[in-house]
Amino acid sequence: MTALPSAADPLLPAPVLVVEDDPSMQQRLAAILRSLGYPDGAVTFVGDLAQAQRHIAEHPLSVALVDIGLPDGSGIDLIQTLHAADPCLCILVISAWSTEEIILGALGAGATGYVLKERDDLEVTLSIRSVLRGGAPIDPFIARRILKLLPATQQSRADTPPPSGVLSTRESEILELVSQGLSNREIAEHLVISRYTVECHIKHIYRKLAVSSRTRAVNEARLRGLLP
């Protein structure tokens, strides 16, 4: 397990976990992450699912770059675990796999974006930067395939029930800080997470409570007994 950089820039979501078994790809991603501003200590590299599971059980995480084809299983299983633990975690798939089954499986499991390894360093860098800024980058080749599948998936999405009003532990923690008048940046600094992660959680809170503002979220949470 090789570690790189503690991001000096407070706007950079950190720590980062890179799950990739190819040493040359690890080196490539290390160089890209350095170019984005990550210093030694903020990035950890692991080569298989077992190492990844051990790492996430012991360390906090803000961003994950995940390959699909790993020596001991599929990266999709890891994505599902990561997303279940933190729905706002930035998860970018960087893989050579481009079949519909794999793409939809990864995105359905909770991947934020998907880019192919064959893209040059600039394209991969732009995809990572997009994820860091709260975006959801999709490789153009993959986007075209997804668009073809949209008519078949629209009905199933329409039938999906609305999210539960039950807040996760992290969402409750953030809403409590919102009720104290803290800004997103202050909450991020207090919890040692990125501002984009805070914003993501707040969007989830709004959706679960069926509100559209911080004040209404706090009031609704108090009415439901979710806040004192």
PDB file of C-alpha atoms in Angstrom, residues 45-222:
ATOM      1  CA  PHE A  45      -3.161   3.359  -3.229  1.00  0.00           C
ATOM      2  CA  VAL A  46      -4.412  -0.212  -2.790  1.00  0.00           C
ATOM      3  CA  GLY A  47      -4.351  -3.053  -5.293  1.00  0.00           C
ATOM      4  CA  ASP A  48      -7.361  -5.184  -4.438  1.00  0.00           C
ATOM      5  CA  LEU A  49     -10.733  -5.306  -2.712  1.00  0.00           C
ATOM      6  CA  ALA A  50      -9.392  -6.809   0.508  1.00  0.00           C
ATOM      7  CA  GLN A  51      -6.915  -3.971   1.007  1.00  0.00           C
ATOM      8  CA  ALA A  52      -9.604  -1.442   0.139  1.00  0.00           C
ATOM      9  CA  GLN A  53     -12.051  -2.907   2.662  1.00  0.00           C
ATOM     10  CA  ARG A  54      -9.421  -2.854   5.408  1.00  0.00           C
ATOM     11  CA  HIS A  55      -8.541   0.745   4.595  1.00  0.00           C
ATOM     12  CA  ILE A  56     -12.105   2.099   4.594  1.00  0.00           C
ATOM     13  CA  ALA A  57     -12.827   0.305   7.872  1.00  0.00           C
ATOM     14  CA  GLU A  58     -10.009   2.220   9.566  1.00  0.00           C
ATOM     15  CA  HIS A  59      -9.781   5.574   7.754  1.00  0.00           C
ATOM     16  CA  PRO A  60     -12.134   8.400   6.687  1.00  0.00           C
ATOM     17  CA  LEU A  61     -12.587   8.984   2.980  1.00  0.00           C
ATOM     18  CA  SER A  62     -13.762  11.823   0.731  1.00  0.00           C
ATOM     19  CA  VAL A  63     -12.910  10.577  -2.772  1.00  0.00           C
ATOM     20  CA  ALA A  64     -12.453   7.116  -4.293  1.00  0.00           C
ATOM     21  CA  LEU A  65     -11.004   6.330  -7.729  1.00  0.00           C
ATOM     22  CA  VAL A  66     -11.954   2.736  -8.457  1.00  0.00           C
ATOM     23  CA  ASP A  67     -11.025   0.230 -11.146  1.00  0.00           C
ATOM     24  CA  ILE A  68     -13.580  -2.452 -11.994  1.00  0.00           C
ATOM     25  CA  GLY A  69     -11.396  -5.469 -12.778  1.00  0.00           C
ATOM     26  CA  LEU A  70      -9.495  -6.285  -9.575  1.00  0.00           C
ATOM     27  CA  PRO A  71      -7.565  -9.451  -8.664  1.00  0.00           C
ATOM     28  CA  ASP A  72     -10.031 -10.554  -5.981  1.00  0.00           C
ATOM     29  CA  GLY A  73     -13.335  -9.370  -7.406  1.00  0.00           C
ATOM     30  CA  SER A  74     -15.298  -6.536  -8.989  1.00  0.00           C
ATOM     31  CA  GLY A  75     -14.913  -2.895  -8.113  1.00  0.00           C
ATOM     32  CA  ILE A  76     -18.702  -2.643  -8.341  1.00  0.00           C
ATOM     33  CA  ASP A  77     -19.003  -4.483  -5.025  1.00  0.00           C
ATOM     34  CA  LEU A  78     -16.694  -1.921  -3.420  1.00  0.00           C
ATOM     35  CA  ILE A  79     -18.634   0.980  -4.964  1.00  0.00           C
ATOM     36  CA  GLN A  80     -21.842  -0.407  -3.463  1.00  0.00           C
ATOM     37  CA  THR A  81     -20.206  -0.656  -0.024  1.00  0.00           C
ATOM     38  CA  LEU A  82     -18.762   2.855  -0.247  1.00  0.00           C
ATOM     39  CA  HIS A  83     -22.028   4.399  -1.423  1.00  0.00           C
ATOM     40  CA  ALA A  84     -24.063   2.639   1.273  1.00  0.00           C
ATOM     41  CA  ALA A  85     -21.702   3.996   3.934  1.00  0.00           C
ATOM     42  CA  ASP A  86     -21.710   7.540   2.509  1.00  0.00           C
ATOM     43  CA  PRO A  87     -24.106   8.438  -0.347  1.00  0.00           C
ATOM     44  CA  CYS A  88     -22.220  11.725  -0.856  1.00  0.00           C
ATOM     45  CA  LEU A  89     -18.813  10.142  -1.322  1.00  0.00           C
ATOM     46  CA  CYS A  90     -17.215  11.097  -4.664  1.00  0.00           C
ATOM     47  CA  ILE A  91     -16.620   7.814  -6.517  1.00  0.00           C
ATOM     48  CA  LEU A  92     -15.053   7.934  -9.974  1.00  0.00           C
ATOM     49  CA  VAL A  93     -14.600   4.725 -11.948  1.00  0.00           C
ATOM     50  CA  ILE A  94     -11.440   4.696 -14.059  1.00  0.00           C
ATOM     51  CA  SER A  95     -11.532   1.437 -15.974  1.00  0.00           C
ATOM     52  CA  ALA A  96     -10.956  -0.298 -19.286  1.00  0.00           C
ATOM     53  CA  TRP A  97     -14.353  -2.004 -19.045  1.00  0.00           C
ATOM     54  CA  SER A  98     -17.015  -0.475 -21.312  1.00  0.00           C
ATOM     55  CA  THR A  99     -19.842  -3.025 -21.544  1.00  0.00           C
ATOM     56  CA  GLU A 100     -23.385  -1.890 -20.789  1.00  0.00           C
ATOM     57  CA  GLU A 101     -23.700  -4.358 -17.916  1.00  0.00           C
ATOM     58  CA  ILE A 102     -20.560  -3.064 -16.188  1.00  0.00           C
ATOM     59  CA  ILE A 103     -21.315   0.625 -16.828  1.00  0.00           C
ATOM     60  CA  LEU A 104     -24.897   0.456 -15.549  1.00  0.00           C
ATOM     61  CA  GLY A 105     -23.817  -1.781 -12.685  1.00  0.00           C
ATOM     62  CA  ALA A 106     -21.202   0.728 -11.528  1.00  0.00           C
ATOM     63  CA  LEU A 107     -23.484   3.749 -11.865  1.00  0.00           C
ATOM     64  CA  GLY A 108     -26.359   1.884 -10.247  1.00  0.00           C
ATOM     65  CA  ALA A 109     -24.109   0.899  -7.341  1.00  0.00           C
ATOM     66  CA  GLY A 110     -23.388   4.560  -6.659  1.00  0.00           C
ATOM     67  CA  ALA A 111     -20.476   5.673  -8.853  1.00  0.00           C
ATOM     68  CA  THR A 112     -20.450   9.438  -9.369  1.00  0.00           C
ATOM     69  CA  GLY A 113     -18.764   9.214 -12.768  1.00  0.00           C
ATOM     70  CA  TYR A 114     -17.080   6.849 -15.205  1.00  0.00           C
ATOM     71  CA  VAL A 115     -14.071   7.433 -17.461  1.00  0.00           C
ATOM     72  CA  LEU A 116     -12.152   4.965 -19.610  1.00  0.00           C
ATOM     73  CA  LYS A 117      -8.454   4.304 -19.008  1.00  0.00           C
ATOM     74  CA  GLU A 118      -7.733   4.770 -22.706  1.00  0.00           C
ATOM     75  CA  ARG A 119      -8.352   8.517 -22.381  1.00  0.00           C
ATOM     76  CA  ASP A 120      -5.257  10.717 -22.253  1.00  0.00           C
ATOM     77  CA  ASP A 121      -4.003  12.333 -19.047  1.00  0.00           C
ATOM     78  CA  LEU A 122      -5.782  15.618 -19.762  1.00  0.00           C
ATOM     79  CA  GLU A 123      -9.173  13.931 -20.111  1.00  0.00           C
ATOM     80  CA  VAL A 124      -8.663  11.853 -16.975  1.00  0.00           C
ATOM     81  CA  THR A 125      -7.503  14.976 -15.113  1.00  0.00           C
ATOM     82  CA  LEU A 126     -10.610  16.888 -16.209  1.00  0.00           C
ATOM     83  CA  SER A 127     -12.836  14.017 -15.067  1.00  0.00           C
ATOM     84  CA  ILE A 128     -11.204  13.901 -11.639  1.00  0.00           C
ATOM     85  CA  ARG A 129     -11.374  17.681 -11.327  1.00  0.00           C
ATOM     86  CA  SER A 130     -15.066  17.569 -12.219  1.00  0.00           C
ATOM     87  CA  VAL A 131     -15.741  15.032  -9.450  1.00  0.00           C
ATOM     88  CA  LEU A 132     -13.775  17.133  -6.962  1.00  0.00           C
ATOM     89  CA  ARG A 133     -15.984  20.118  -7.835  1.00  0.00           C
ATOM     90  CA  GLY A 134     -19.197  18.186  -7.355  1.00  0.00           C
ATOM     91  CA  GLY A 135     -19.720  17.102 -10.965  1.00  0.00           C
ATOM     92  CA  ALA A 136     -20.623  13.701 -12.415  1.00  0.00           C
ATOM     93  CA  PRO A 137     -18.336  13.167 -15.423  1.00  0.00           C
ATOM     94  CA  ILE A 138     -19.218  10.435 -17.895  1.00  0.00           C
ATOM     95  CA  ASP A 139     -16.888   9.346 -20.685  1.00  0.00           C
ATOM     96  CA  PRO A 140     -18.376  10.507 -24.039  1.00  0.00           C
ATOM     97  CA  PHE A 141     -18.362   6.937 -25.404  1.00  0.00           C
ATOM     98  CA  ILE A 142     -20.243   5.751 -22.326  1.00  0.00           C
ATOM     99  CA  ALA A 143     -22.644   8.707 -22.386  1.00  0.00           C
ATOM    100  CA  ARG A 144     -23.754   7.795 -25.908  1.00  0.00           C
ATOM    101  CA  ARG A 145     -24.509   4.234 -24.813  1.00  0.00           C
ATOM    102  CA  ILE A 146     -26.435   5.413 -21.767  1.00  0.00           C
ATOM    103  CA  LEU A 147     -28.565   7.771 -23.869  1.00  0.00           C
ATOM    104  CA  LYS A 148     -29.632   4.819 -26.026  1.00  0.00           C
ATOM    105  CA  LEU A 149     -30.784   3.005 -22.903  1.00  0.00           C
ATOM    106  CA  LEU A 150     -32.770   5.921 -21.417  1.00  0.00           C
ATOM    107  CA  PRO A 151     -36.210   5.016 -22.891  1.00  0.00           C
ATOM    108  CA  ALA A 152     -35.965   1.577 -21.276  1.00  0.00           C
ATOM    109  CA  THR A 153     -35.067   2.985 -17.858  1.00  0.00           C
ATOM    110  CA  GLN A 154     -37.380   5.991 -17.624  1.00  0.00           C
ATOM    111  CA  GLN A 155     -40.408   3.952 -16.540  1.00  0.00           C
ATOM    112  CA  SER A 156     -38.519   2.099 -13.818  1.00  0.00           C
ATOM    113  CA  ARG A 157     -37.272   5.431 -12.463  1.00  0.00           C
ATOM    114  CA  ALA A 158     -40.807   6.813 -12.478  1.00  0.00           C
ATOM    115  CA  ASP A 159     -41.908   3.830 -10.387  1.00  0.00           C
ATOM    116  CA  THR A 160     -39.175   4.373  -7.779  1.00  0.00           C
ATOM    117  CA  PRO A 161     -40.659   5.488  -4.445  1.00  0.00           C
ATOM    118  CA  PRO A 162     -39.546   8.826  -2.994  1.00  0.00           C
ATOM    119  CA  PRO A 163     -36.684   8.722  -0.488  1.00  0.00           C
ATOM    120  CA  SER A 164     -37.456   8.077   3.171  1.00  0.00           C
ATOM    121  CA  GLY A 165     -37.610  10.993   5.595  1.00  0.00           C
ATOM    122  CA  VAL A 166     -35.175   9.212   7.901  1.00  0.00           C
ATOM    123  CA  LEU A 167     -31.860  11.073   8.050  1.00  0.00           C
ATOM    124  CA  SER A 168     -28.515   9.313   8.187  1.00  0.00           C
ATOM    125  CA  THR A 169     -26.153   9.941  11.102  1.00  0.00           C
ATOM    126  CA  ARG A 170     -24.047  12.313   8.979  1.00  0.00           C
ATOM    127  CA  GLU A 171     -27.132  14.163   7.688  1.00  0.00           C
ATOM    128  CA  SER A 172     -28.406  14.623  11.239  1.00  0.00           C
ATOM    129  CA  GLU A 173     -24.994  15.891  12.304  1.00  0.00           C
ATOM    130  CA  ILE A 174     -24.915  18.420   9.459  1.00  0.00           C
ATOM    131  CA  LEU A 175     -28.494  19.563  10.061  1.00  0.00           C
ATOM    132  CA  GLU A 176     -27.667  20.162  13.723  1.00  0.00           C
ATOM    133  CA  LEU A 177     -24.784  22.432  12.641  1.00  0.00           C
ATOM    134  CA  VAL A 178     -27.069  24.168  10.133  1.00  0.00           C
ATOM    135  CA  SER A 179     -29.489  24.865  12.991  1.00  0.00           C
ATOM    136  CA  GLN A 180     -26.610  26.526  14.849  1.00  0.00           C
ATOM    137  CA  GLY A 181     -26.152  28.946  11.955  1.00  0.00           C
ATOM    138  CA  LEU A 182     -22.935  27.514  10.501  1.00  0.00           C
ATOM    139  CA  SER A 183     -22.236  28.044   6.793  1.00  0.00           C
ATOM    140  CA  ASN A 184     -21.348  25.148   4.470  1.00  0.00           C
ATOM    141  CA  ARG A 185     -17.676  26.098   4.648  1.00  0.00           C
ATOM    142  CA  GLU A 186     -17.768  26.223   8.456  1.00  0.00           C
ATOM    143  CA  ILE A 187     -19.511  22.847   8.598  1.00  0.00           C
ATOM    144  CA  ALA A 188     -16.899  21.377   6.258  1.00  0.00           C
ATOM    145  CA  GLU A 189     -14.077  22.671   8.446  1.00  0.00           C
ATOM    146  CA  HIS A 190     -15.773  21.451  11.623  1.00  0.00           C
ATOM    147  CA  LEU A 191     -16.337  17.918  10.273  1.00  0.00           C
ATOM    148  CA  VAL A 192     -13.089  17.815   8.258  1.00  0.00           C
ATOM    149  CA  ILE A 193     -14.878  17.038   4.999  1.00  0.00           C
ATOM    150  CA  SER A 194     -15.121  18.953   1.721  1.00  0.00           C
ATOM    151  CA  ARG A 195     -17.634  21.729   1.120  1.00  0.00           C
ATOM    152  CA  TYR A 196     -18.973  19.757  -1.850  1.00  0.00           C
ATOM    153  CA  THR A 197     -19.714  16.809   0.430  1.00  0.00           C
ATOM    154  CA  VAL A 198     -21.609  19.120   2.799  1.00  0.00           C
ATOM    155  CA  GLU A 199     -23.626  20.517  -0.113  1.00  0.00           C
ATOM    156  CA  CYS A 200     -24.449  16.998  -1.273  1.00  0.00           C
ATOM    157  CA  HIS A 201     -25.702  16.001   2.176  1.00  0.00           C
ATOM    158  CA  ILE A 202     -27.807  19.161   2.423  1.00  0.00           C
ATOM    159  CA  LYS A 203     -29.447  18.363  -0.930  1.00  0.00           C
ATOM    160  CA  HIS A 204     -30.285  14.906   0.403  1.00  0.00           C
ATOM    161  CA  ILE A 205     -31.734  16.475   3.555  1.00  0.00           C
ATOM    162  CA  TYR A 206     -33.918  18.819   1.488  1.00  0.00           C
ATOM    163  CA  ARG A 207     -35.182  15.907  -0.604  1.00  0.00           C
ATOM    164  CA  LYS A 208     -35.934  13.694   2.394  1.00  0.00           C
ATOM    165  CA  LEU A 209     -37.741  16.456   4.283  1.00  0.00           C
ATOM    166  CA  ALA A 210     -39.455  17.805   1.142  1.00  0.00           C
ATOM    167  CA  VAL A 211     -38.177  21.354   1.721  1.00  0.00           C
ATOM    168  CA  SER A 212     -36.183  23.877  -0.293  1.00  0.00           C
ATOM    169  CA  SER A 213     -34.319  26.011   2.241  1.00  0.00           C
ATOM    170  CA  ARG A 214     -32.120  25.702   5.321  1.00  0.00           C
ATOM    171  CA  THR A 215     -34.704  27.396   7.556  1.00  0.00           C
ATOM    172  CA  ARG A 216     -37.497  25.112   6.396  1.00  0.00           C
ATOM    173  CA  ALA A 217     -35.257  22.067   6.817  1.00  0.00           C
ATOM    174  CA  VAL A 218     -34.530  22.998  10.436  1.00  0.00           C
ATOM    175  CA  ASN A 219     -38.196  23.767  11.179  1.00  0.00           C
ATOM    176  CA  GLU A 220     -39.410  20.558   9.535  1.00  0.00           C
ATOM    177  CA  ALA A 221     -36.813  18.498  11.389  1.00  0.00           C
ATOM    178  CA  ARG A 222     -37.967  19.986  14.693  1.00  0.00           C
TER     179      ARG A 222
END
